Every structure is written in structure tokens, then in C-alpha cells.
XYZ file of C-alpha atoms in Angstrom:
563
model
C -5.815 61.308 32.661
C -9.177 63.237 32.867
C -12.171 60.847 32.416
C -14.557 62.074 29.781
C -17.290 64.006 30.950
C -20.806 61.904 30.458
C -22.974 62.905 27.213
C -26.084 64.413 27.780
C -28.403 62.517 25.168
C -31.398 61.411 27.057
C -29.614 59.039 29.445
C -32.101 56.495 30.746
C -32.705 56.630 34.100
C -30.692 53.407 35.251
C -27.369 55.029 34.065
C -27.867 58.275 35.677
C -25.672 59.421 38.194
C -27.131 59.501 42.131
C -27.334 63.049 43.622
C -26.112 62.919 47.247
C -28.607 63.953 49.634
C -28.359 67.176 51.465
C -29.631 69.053 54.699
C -32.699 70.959 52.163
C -33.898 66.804 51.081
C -35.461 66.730 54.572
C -37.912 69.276 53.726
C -39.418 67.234 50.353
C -40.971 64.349 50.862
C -40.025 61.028 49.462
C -42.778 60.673 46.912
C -41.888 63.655 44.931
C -39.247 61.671 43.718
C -41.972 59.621 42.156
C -43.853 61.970 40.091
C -42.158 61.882 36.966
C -43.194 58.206 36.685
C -46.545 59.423 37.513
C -47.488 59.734 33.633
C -46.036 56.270 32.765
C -48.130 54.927 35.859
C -51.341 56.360 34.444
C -50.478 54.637 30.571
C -49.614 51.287 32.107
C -53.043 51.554 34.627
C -54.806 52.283 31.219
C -53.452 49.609 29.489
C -54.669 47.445 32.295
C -58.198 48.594 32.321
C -58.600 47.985 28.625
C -57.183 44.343 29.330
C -59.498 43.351 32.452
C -62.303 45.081 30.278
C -61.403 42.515 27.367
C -61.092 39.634 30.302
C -64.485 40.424 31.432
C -65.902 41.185 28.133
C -66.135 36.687 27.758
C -66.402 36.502 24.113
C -66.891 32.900 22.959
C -64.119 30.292 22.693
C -62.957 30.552 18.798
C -61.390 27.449 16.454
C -58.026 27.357 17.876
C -59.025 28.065 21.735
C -61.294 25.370 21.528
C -58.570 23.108 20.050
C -56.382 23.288 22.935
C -58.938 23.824 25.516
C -60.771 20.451 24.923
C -57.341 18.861 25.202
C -57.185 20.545 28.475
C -60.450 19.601 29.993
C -60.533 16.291 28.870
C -56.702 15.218 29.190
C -54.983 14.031 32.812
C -52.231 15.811 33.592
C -49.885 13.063 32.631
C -50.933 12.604 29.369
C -51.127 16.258 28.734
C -47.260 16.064 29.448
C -46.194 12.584 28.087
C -48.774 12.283 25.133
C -48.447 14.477 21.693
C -51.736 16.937 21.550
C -54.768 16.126 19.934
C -55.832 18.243 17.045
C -52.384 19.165 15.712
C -51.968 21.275 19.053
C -48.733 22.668 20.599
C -48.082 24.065 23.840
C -45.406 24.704 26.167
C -45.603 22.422 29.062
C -45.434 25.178 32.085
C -48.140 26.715 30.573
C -50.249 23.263 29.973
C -49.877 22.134 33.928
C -51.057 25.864 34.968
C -54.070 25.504 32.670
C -54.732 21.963 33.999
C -54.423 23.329 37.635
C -56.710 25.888 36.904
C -59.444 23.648 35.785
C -58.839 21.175 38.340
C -59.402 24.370 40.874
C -61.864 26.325 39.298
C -63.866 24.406 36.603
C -63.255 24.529 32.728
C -65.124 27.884 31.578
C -63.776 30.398 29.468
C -62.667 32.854 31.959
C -61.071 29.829 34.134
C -58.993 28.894 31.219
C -58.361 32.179 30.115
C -56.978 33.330 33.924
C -53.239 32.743 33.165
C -52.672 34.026 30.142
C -54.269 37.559 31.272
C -52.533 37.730 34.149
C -49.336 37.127 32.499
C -50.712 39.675 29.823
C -50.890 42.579 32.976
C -47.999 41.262 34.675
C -46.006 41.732 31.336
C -47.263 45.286 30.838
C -45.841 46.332 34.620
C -42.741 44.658 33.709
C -41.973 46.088 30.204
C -43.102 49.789 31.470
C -39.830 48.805 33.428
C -37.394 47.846 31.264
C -38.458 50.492 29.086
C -37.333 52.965 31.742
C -33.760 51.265 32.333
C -33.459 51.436 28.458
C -34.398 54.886 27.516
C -35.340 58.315 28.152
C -38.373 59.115 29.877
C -40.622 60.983 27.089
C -39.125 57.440 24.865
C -40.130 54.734 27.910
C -43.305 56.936 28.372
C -44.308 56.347 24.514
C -42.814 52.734 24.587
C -45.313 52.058 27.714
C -48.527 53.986 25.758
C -47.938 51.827 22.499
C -47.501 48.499 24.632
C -50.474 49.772 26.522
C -52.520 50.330 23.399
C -50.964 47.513 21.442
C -54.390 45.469 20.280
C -52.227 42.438 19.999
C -51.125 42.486 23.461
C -54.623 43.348 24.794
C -56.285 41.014 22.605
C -53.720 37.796 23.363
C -54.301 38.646 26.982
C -57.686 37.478 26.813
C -56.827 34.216 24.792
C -56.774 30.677 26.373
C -53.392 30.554 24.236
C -49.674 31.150 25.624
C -49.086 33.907 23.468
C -49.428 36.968 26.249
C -47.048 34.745 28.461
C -44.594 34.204 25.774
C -44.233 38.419 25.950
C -44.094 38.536 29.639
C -40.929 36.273 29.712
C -39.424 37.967 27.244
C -39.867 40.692 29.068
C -38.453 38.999 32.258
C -35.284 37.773 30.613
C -34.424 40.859 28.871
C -35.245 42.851 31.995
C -32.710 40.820 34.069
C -30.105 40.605 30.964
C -30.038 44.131 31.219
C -29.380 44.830 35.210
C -26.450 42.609 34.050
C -25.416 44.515 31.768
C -25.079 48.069 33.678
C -24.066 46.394 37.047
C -21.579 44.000 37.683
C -22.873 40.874 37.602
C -23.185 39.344 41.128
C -24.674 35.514 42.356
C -27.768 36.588 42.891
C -28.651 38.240 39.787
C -27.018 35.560 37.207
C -29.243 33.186 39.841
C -32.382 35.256 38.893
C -31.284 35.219 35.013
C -30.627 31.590 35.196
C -33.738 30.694 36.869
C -36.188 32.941 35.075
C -34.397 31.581 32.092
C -35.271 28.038 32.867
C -39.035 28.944 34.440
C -39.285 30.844 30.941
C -38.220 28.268 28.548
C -40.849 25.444 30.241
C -43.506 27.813 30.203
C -43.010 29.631 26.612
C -41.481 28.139 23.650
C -39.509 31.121 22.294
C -37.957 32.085 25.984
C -34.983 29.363 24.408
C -34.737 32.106 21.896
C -34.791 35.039 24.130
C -32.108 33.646 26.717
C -29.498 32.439 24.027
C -29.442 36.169 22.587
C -29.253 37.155 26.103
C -26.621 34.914 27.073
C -24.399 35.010 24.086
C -23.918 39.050 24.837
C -23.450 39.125 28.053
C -20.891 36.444 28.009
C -19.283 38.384 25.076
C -19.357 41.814 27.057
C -17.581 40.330 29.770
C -15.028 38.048 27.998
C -14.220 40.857 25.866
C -13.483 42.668 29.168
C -11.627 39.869 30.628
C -13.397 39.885 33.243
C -13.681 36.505 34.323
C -14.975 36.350 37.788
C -18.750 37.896 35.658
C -18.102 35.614 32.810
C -18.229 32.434 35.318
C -21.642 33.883 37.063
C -23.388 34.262 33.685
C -21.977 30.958 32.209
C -23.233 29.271 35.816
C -26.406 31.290 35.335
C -27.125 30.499 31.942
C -26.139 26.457 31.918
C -29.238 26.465 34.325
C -31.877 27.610 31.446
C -29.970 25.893 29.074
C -29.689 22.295 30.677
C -33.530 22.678 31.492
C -34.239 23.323 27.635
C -32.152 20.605 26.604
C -33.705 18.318 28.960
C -37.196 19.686 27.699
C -36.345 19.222 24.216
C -35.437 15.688 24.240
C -38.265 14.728 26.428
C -41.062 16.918 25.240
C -40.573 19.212 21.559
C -39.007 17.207 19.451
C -41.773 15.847 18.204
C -43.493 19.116 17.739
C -41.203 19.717 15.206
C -42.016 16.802 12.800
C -45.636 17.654 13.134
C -46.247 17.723 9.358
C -50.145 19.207 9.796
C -48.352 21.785 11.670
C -45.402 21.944 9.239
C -47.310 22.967 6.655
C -50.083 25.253 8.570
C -47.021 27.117 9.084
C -44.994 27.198 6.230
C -44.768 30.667 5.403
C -42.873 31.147 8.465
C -40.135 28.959 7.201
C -37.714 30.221 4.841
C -38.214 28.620 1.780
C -36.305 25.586 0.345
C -33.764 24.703 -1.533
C -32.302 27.917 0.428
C -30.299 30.407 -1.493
C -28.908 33.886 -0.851
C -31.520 35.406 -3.113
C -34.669 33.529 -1.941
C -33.729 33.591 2.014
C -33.549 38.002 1.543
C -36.744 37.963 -0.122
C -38.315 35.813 2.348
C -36.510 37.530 5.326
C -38.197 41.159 4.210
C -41.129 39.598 3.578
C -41.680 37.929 6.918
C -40.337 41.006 8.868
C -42.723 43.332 7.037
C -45.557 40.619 8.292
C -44.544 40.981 11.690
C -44.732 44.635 11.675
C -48.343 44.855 9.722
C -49.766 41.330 11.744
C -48.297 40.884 15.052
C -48.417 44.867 15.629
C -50.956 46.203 13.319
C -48.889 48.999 11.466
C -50.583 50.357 8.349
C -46.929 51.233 7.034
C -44.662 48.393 8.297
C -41.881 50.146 6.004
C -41.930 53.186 7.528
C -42.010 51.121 11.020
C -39.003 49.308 9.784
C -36.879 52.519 9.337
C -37.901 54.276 12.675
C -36.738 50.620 14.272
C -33.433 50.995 12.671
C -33.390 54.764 13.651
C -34.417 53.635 17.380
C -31.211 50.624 17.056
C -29.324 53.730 16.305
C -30.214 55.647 18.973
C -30.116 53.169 22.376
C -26.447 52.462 20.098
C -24.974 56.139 20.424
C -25.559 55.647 23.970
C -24.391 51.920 24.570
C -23.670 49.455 21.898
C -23.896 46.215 24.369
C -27.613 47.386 25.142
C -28.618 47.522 21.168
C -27.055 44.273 21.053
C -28.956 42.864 23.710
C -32.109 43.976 22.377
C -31.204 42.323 18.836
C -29.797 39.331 20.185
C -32.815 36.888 19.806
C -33.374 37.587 15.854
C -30.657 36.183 14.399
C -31.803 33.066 16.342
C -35.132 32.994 15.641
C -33.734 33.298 12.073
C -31.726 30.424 12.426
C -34.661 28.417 13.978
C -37.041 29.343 10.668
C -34.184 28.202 8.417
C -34.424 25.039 10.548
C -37.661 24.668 10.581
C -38.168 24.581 13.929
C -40.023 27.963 14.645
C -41.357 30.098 12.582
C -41.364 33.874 11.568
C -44.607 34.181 10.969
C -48.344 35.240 12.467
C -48.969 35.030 16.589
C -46.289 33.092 16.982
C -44.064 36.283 16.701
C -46.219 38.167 19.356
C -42.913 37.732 21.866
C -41.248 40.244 19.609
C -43.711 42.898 19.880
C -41.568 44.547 23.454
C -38.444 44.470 20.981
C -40.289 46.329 18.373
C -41.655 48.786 20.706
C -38.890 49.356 22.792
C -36.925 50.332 19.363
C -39.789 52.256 17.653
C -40.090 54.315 21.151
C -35.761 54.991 21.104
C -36.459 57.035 17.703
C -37.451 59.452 19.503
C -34.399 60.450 21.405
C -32.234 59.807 18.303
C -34.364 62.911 16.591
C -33.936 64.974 19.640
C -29.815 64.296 19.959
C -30.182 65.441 16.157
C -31.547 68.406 16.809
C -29.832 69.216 20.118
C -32.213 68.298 22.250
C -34.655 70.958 22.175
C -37.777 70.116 23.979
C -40.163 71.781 21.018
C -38.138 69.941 18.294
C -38.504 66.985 19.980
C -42.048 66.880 20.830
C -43.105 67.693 17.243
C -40.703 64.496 15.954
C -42.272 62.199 18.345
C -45.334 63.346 17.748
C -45.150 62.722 13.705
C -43.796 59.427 14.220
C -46.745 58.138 16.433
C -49.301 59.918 13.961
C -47.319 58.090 10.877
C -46.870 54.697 12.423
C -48.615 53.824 15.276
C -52.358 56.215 14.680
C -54.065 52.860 13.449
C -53.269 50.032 16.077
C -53.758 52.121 18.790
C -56.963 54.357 17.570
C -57.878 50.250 16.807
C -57.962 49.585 20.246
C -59.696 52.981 21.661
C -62.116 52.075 19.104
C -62.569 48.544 20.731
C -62.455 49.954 24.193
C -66.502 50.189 24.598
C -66.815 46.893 21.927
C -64.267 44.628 23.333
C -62.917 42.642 20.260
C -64.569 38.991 19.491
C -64.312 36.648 16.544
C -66.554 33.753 16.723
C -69.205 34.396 19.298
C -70.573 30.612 19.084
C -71.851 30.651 22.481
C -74.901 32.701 22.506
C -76.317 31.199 19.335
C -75.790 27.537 21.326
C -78.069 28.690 23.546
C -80.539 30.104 21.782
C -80.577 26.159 20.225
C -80.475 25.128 23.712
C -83.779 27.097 24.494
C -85.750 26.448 21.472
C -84.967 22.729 20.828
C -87.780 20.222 19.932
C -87.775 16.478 20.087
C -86.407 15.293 16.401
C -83.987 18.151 16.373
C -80.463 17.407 14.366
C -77.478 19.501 14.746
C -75.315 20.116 12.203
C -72.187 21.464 12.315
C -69.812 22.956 9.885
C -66.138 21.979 10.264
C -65.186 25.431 11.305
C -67.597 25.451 14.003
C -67.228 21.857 15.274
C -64.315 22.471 17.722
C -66.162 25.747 19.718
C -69.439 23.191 19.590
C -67.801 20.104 21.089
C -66.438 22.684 24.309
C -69.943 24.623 24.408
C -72.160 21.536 23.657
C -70.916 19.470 26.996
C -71.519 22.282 29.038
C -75.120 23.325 27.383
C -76.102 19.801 27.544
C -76.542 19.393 23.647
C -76.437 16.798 21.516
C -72.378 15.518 22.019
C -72.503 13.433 18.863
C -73.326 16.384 15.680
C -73.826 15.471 12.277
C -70.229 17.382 10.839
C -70.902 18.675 7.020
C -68.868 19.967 4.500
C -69.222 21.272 0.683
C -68.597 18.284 -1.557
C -68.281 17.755 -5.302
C -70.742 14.867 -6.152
C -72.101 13.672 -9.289
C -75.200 15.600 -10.532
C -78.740 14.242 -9.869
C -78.146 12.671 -6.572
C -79.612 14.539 -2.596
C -78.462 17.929 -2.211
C -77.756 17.018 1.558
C -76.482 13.851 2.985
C -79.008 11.325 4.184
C -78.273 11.574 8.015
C -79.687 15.357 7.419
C -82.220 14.323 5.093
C -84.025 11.714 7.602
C -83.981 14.448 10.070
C -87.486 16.627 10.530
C -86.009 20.131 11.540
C -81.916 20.907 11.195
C -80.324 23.157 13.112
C -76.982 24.068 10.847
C -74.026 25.736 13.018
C -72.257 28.095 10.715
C -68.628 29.576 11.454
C -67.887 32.609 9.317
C -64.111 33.613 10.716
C -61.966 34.407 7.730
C -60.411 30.331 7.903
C -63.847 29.099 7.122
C -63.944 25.871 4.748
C -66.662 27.648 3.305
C -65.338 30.299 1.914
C -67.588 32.451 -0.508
C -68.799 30.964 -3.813
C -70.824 31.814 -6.569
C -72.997 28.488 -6.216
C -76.484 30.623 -6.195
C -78.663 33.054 -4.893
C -78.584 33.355 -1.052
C -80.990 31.699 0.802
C -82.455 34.946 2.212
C -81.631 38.689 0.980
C -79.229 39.698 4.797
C -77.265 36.362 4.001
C -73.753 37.324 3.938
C -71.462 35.619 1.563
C -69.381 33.640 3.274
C -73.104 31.706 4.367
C -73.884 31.284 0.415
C -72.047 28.117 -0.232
C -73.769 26.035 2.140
C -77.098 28.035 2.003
C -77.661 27.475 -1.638
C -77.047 23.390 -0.939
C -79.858 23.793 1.681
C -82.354 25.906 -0.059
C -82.993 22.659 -2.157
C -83.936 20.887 0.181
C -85.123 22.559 2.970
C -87.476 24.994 4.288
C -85.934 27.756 6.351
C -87.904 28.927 9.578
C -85.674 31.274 11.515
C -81.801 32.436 11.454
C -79.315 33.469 14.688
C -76.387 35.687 13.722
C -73.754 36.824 15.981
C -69.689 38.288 15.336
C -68.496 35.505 13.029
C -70.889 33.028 13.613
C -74.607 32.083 12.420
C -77.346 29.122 13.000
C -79.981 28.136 10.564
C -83.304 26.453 11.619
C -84.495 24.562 8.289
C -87.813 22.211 8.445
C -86.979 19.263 6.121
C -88.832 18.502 2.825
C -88.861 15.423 0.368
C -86.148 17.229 -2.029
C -83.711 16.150 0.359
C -84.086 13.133 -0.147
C -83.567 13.721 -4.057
C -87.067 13.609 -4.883
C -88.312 13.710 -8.503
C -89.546 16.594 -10.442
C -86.768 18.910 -9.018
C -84.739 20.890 -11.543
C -80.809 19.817 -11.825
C -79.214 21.283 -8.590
C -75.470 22.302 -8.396
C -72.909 19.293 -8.765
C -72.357 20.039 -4.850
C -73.447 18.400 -1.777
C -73.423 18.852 1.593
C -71.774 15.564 2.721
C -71.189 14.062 6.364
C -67.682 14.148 7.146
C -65.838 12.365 9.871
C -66.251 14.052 13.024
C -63.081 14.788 15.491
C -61.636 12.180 18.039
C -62.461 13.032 21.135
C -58.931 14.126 23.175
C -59.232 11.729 25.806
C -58.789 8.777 23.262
């Protein structure tokens, strides 16, 4: 029987067939084999410029760095491991003893702590660019590697004290390995690498568990579907070794990260919803993937993204089902896990998705060229459309950020500004929002470590505007955090305090303005301090007219993490 001849459509270039070398080969040298990667080289090098640039941009520590970080600094090893996080925090604990090490080594400033999780973010880059080109055709793994390049999620996380950027590169990693077992016969060595990547991925990110069951669970269907049993016992023995490490994990370390009810119900949106019916799990199911799509990759149309996915599932499909599979393997578990409530489907948590999304927005392409018969102008103009449609805004987002790197809070500068202009009798005051960024900055700026911590209060009308620890106080300087989160959102409680106030400020400005005098104001990105001089109206003096039923009122500061 004649075998059938192999299909044409943009075979990727693991699956093509080797040429045999001939006398003329001599006569070309070796790197000319190289320069059709040469464009993909140049994308992934400019994807790692724009993430040093955002390395060495430094932007200030924000609310949930800070969070984690002073855990970090102030936290032993062993009880970073053995104790639950302060502040509601969860990490995985690979990524908590590299952070450690690096402050041990190097100190505990932003760029130390911020050291691992970019050079996972430029490792992961190199290594999807990769698997992009064992999974599709070169224009596709070319426009996969530009829009993980240009992703701002991926260059943004990659400059975040967080474990996002290394939860991509091990997905990455096990998919990349998952796949050489897939198109080669798997041998001791590679279900080794799978197993032990698996295991090095599932201590160091939390949804690698995710990423190597959908892994596992095709490959060991591929191959027992073959009866082929000698690869079926080297990717069981390869996969008990990530699996017996997550177990082990689990029982020691997570489990009680999953009855953390503050973080229960930060993220509850990212669990489907209860009591669970058919109906309500859909609804929720759409709704989540469509967040995914517009939050964790920044599409403008997430419904339109959604269809070219399904068209790109179609197209690595035509070629080879197992591969589609493998691609789509972790969702139904991460699924599963949101149902459970043990991970959800929701926000930057779903950042390790992003290479799936990509990979399948890029493998549109060739399934418009096989429609069309492959003709090069055809093709060109559909890929083309797509990127203008779907992915324009996140990357023209980033190009935009390239000479303003992105920041959110810049607390920093504005602490040292307080730093350089402080007086004896100073106060600080900080508002909640702000509080965790002060605490890392204020140690290190030699502030005052003890702040008085406001927030907006009702109270019962007539009584101070302020509370008294800010009304005994000569001048106030009031830390401000303005990030969307803010417990001071805006308000129509009064006028602003001056006209440039923006409104997010007004709240807390319009407590102040009755009681204090204001001398000078320090903006920067999402943050702002106030200098007010004190007067007697803080102290609820007489003659004043009724002020708002609101005050600002101390509230109780946070442990300190070494406690």
C-alpha cells in the first residue's frame, strides 16, 4: 500500500522532512540555514529591549508588591515556607526561596526583588518564540513571537516583584517539552526532562499543576490509544515525578491557601458561581473567558479574539489533532479548579494562559491561507486584517509605553521629597492604600516607621473633622494613593481643596480643608502628598459652620510580617 503523500498546509518546521545533504551544500555556509529565523530573532530581541527598558525604568513598589515584598524582607526563610503569609498573601514556594536568596545576596530594593521574575519574563519570551516554531508555520510563529513580544501584560509582569511572568515561562517549558513528546517517540531522557520541569514548575508556579495534568493526560492518551506501551510507561514514570512533588506540596504547603476567606472573596469572580447549575456555570464561563481576553491580553474586541482562537484550534487541528489537544489540555482543568474553588479564572492570575492564546490567535493565520490555497498575497492581506482587528490596541499600547515605561503608584519619589523637606513636629499620615508601599519605602528612607493610618469615616455631626492624633500635630504630611482600588474612591463630599485636585483626592481633601491649612502638594502617576499646617478647627473648635457627617479617623495600622 502507497503511503499518502504529506499535505502541504504550512507544516511547522519540526514536522518537516530533512533534505539529505549533497556535494553543492559544501559551497553554502552553515548559517544560511539560519536566516529565515532571522526575522523572529529580531521580534523576540525587541521584545527583550522593551522588557530590560521596563526593568530599568524602577517605577515604585505598588499595593500588592509591597504586600509580598515586606513579607520577604522581613520573614526568615523558614517561616516564609512553614508560616501562612502576612497580608492575605500567596506565593508559590520556589519562587518565595529565590526571592529570599536574592535579598539575602543583594539587598531588598526594587530591582533586587524584581530580578527573578524579569528574567523568567525574557527567558519565557526565548522559549515560547520556540515552541511557536515547532507548532506552526513560520509567517504564524513569526506573528505569535511579535504579539508575545508586544504583549503589555507580559512586558509589564516582567517587571513585577510578583510570580506572574514565571508562571508563563513554565508554561511555556512544559508545553515545549509535551510537545517534542508528542512528534518524537518518547525516550528516558525526554519524559526525565518533562517530569522534572514538571515538578521544578509546579514548586515554583501555582498553575504549572494545571499545565502538566493537561499535558500528561494527552500524551498518555496518544500513546495508549496507540498501544504503545513501552512510551506510555516513560510518560507515566515522567509524570508521577511532577505529580508526587505537587501532592507532597499540597499537603504541606497550599492547602491552606485555599481556605483563605480574605482571599476567597478578593477573588470571587473567578469562581463559578454557587449553587452551580448548567445555566449559571455557561454564563459565567463566557463571561470569565471574555475577561481573560480583554484583561490578561488587552483586546479591545475579546469576541472577535475568541473566534480567530477557535479558527487558530482549527487550524494546528487540520494538521494534527493530538497537538490542538495539547494546547487545550489545561482549560478544562483550570475549569474544574474554579468550580472548586481552588483557582480562579479571573484577572493576573490567568497571565499563564496568555502563550495558549497567542499561539492559537497566531495559527489563524495559516487556516485562512489553506482556505484560500495558500497564496502568499491572500495570505498576507488575512493576517494582516486580523492583527489590525484584534491585536492594533495591546500592542500600539506598548509602543506607546516604549519611551514612558508603564507605572502605577510612583510612591517613592514623593517619600523623598518628605524625606528632604521634613521639620521637627512633622506627622505622617497615611491613607490605607498607600500604607503598604510606605512601610517598604519608609525603612529604607529612614521615616517615621510608626504612621498615623486614616480612613473616611461616618461620624456623628458636630464632632473634629480629623482624628485627634492629626489634630495635636503642627504640620501633616497626608500620603495619598490614587490607583483605581483606592478606599477613597471619588465622592461628592465638597469642593476640592485646590482647583488641579483630581477627584479621586476630593474625599479626603474636603475632610482636611476644615481643618487645616494647605502649604504645598507632590503629585506623581497614581500617587499624591499633601503638606497641611494645622489650625484650631481640628480640634472642633467653635464658631465653625456644620461640616460633613465624615471624618477622617485613625485606623489600625498593619502587623508588621515578622510578628
Amino acid at each position: 500500500m502507497r503511503a499518502r503523500a504529506p499535505t502541504s498546509l504550512a507544516t511547522p518546521a519540526e514536522l518537516r522532512p530533512q533534505r539529505e545533504t549533497g556535494p553543492d551544500d559544501a559551497t553554502h555556509p552553515r548559517w544560511t540555514a539560519l536566516l529565515p529565523l532571522l526575522p523572529a530573532a529580531l521580534v523576540a530581541l525587541a521584545g527583550l529591549a522593551l522588557r530590560v527598558e521596563q526593568y530599568l525604568h524602577g517605577r515604585s513598589l505598588w499595593f500588592d508588591e509591597a504586600l509580598l515584598d515586606l513579607n520577604l524582607i522581613h520573614r526568615p526563610l523558614r517561616r516564609l515556607l512553614a508560616e501562612p503569609l502576612a497580608y492575605h498573601q500567596g506565593a508559590p514556594p520556589g519562587f518565595l526561596i529565590a526571592q529570599r536568596l536574592m535579598v539575602v545576596l543583594f539587598g531588598g530594593s526594587d530591582r533586587t526583588l524584581r530580578l527573578v521574575p524579569f528574567l523568567g519574563g525574557c527567558l519565557a519570551l526565548v522559549v515560547f518564540a520556540r515552541l511557536a516554531h515547532r507548532l506552526l508555520s513560520r509567517p504564524a510563529a513569526l506573528l505569535a513571537t511579535a504579539l508575545a513580544a508586544f504583549s503589555p501584560f507580559l512586558v509589564y509582569y516582567a517587571a513585577e516583584s510578583k510570580q506572574y511572568s514565571t508562571d508563563v515561562l513554565f508554561t511555556v517549558v512544559i508545553l515545549d517539552l509535551a510537545v517534542v513528546l508528542l512528534l518524537r517517540r518518547p525516550r528516558p531522557l525526554h519524559a526525565c526532562a518533562f517530569g522534572v520541569a514538571g515538578a521544578v514548575g509546579v514548586i515554583c508556579s501555582h498553575p504549572a499543576a494545571l499545565v502538566a495534568g493537561g499535558a500528561s493526560l494527552v500524551l498518555l492518551t496518544v500513546y495508549l490509544a496507540r498501544r504503545d506501551w513501552h512510551a506510555v510507561l516513560w510518560v507515566a514514570a515522567g509524570s508521577s515525578i511532577w505529580l508526587a512533588t505537587f501532592t507532597a506540596e499540597y499537603f504541606l504547603l497550599l492547602r491552606g491557601l485555599a481556605t483563605d476567606q480574605a482571599l476567597l472573596a478578593y477573588w470571587r469572580a473567578g469562581f463559578a458561581p454557587r449553587p452551580l447549575a448548567p445555566g449559571s456555570l455557561l454564563t459565567w464561563l463566557g463571561a470569565a473567558s471574555l475577561r481573560v481576553l480583554a484583561n490578561s491580553l488587552g483586546f479591545s474586541l475579546p469576541g472577535l479574539a475568541a473566534v480567530a482562537c477557535l479558527a487558530g484550534v482549527l487550524a494546528i487541528g487540520r494538521r494534527r489533532v493530538v497537538l490542538a489537544a495539547l494546547l487545550l489540555a489545561p482549560l478544562p482543568l483550570v475549569v474544574a479548579a474554579a468550580v472548586a474553588r481552588k483557582y480562579p479564572l479571573d484577572g493576573r492570575l490567568t497571565l499563564f494562559l496568555v502563550p495558549v492564546v497567542l499561539l492559537l490567535l497566531a495559527a489563524s493565520v495559516d487556516l485562512l491561507a489553506g482556505a484560500t490555497g495558500g497564496r502568499v498575497p491572500v495570505a498576507a492581506l488575512a493576517a494582516g486584517l486580523l492583527v489590525a482587528v484584534v491585536a492594533v490596541q495591546p500592542v500600539s499600547r506598548t509602543l506607546r509605553a516604549f519611551p514612558h515605561p508603564i507605572d502605577v503608584t510612583e510612591t517613592r519619589p514623593l517619600l523623598e521629597a518628605i524625606r528632604a523637606q521634613w521639620e521637627p513636629g512633622d506627622r505622617v499620615a497615611v491613607e490605607t492604600s498607600a500604607e503598604p508601599a510606605y512601610r517598604y519605602y519608609a525603612a529604607r528612607l529612614g521615616l517615621d516607621p510608626a504612621p498615623i493610618v486614616v480612613a473616611l469615616r461616618t461620624r456623628r455631626c458636630g464632632g473634629p473633622p480629623v482624628a485627634p492624633q492629626l489634630a495635636t500635630a503642627k504640620r501633616v504630611w497626608f500620603v495619598l494613593s490614587v490607583w483605581p482600588h483606592s478606599s477613597f474612591a471619588p465622592t461628592a463630599l465638597g469642593a476640592p481643596l485646590v482647583a488641579d485636585a483630581q477627584p479621586a483626592e476630593q474625599a479626603v481633601l474636603a475632610q482636611l480643608q476644615l481643618a487645616a491649612r494647605p502649604l504645598r502638594v507632590e503629585r506623581a502617576p497614581g500617587a499624591a502628598v499633601w503638606l497641611f499646617q494645622m489650625t484650631p478647627a481640628a480640634r472642633g473648635a467653635p464658631g465653625k459652620s456644620d461640616p460633613p457627617c465624615h471624618q477622617l479617623a485613625r485606623v489600625k495600622p498593619m502587623a508588621p510580617p515578622n510578628r
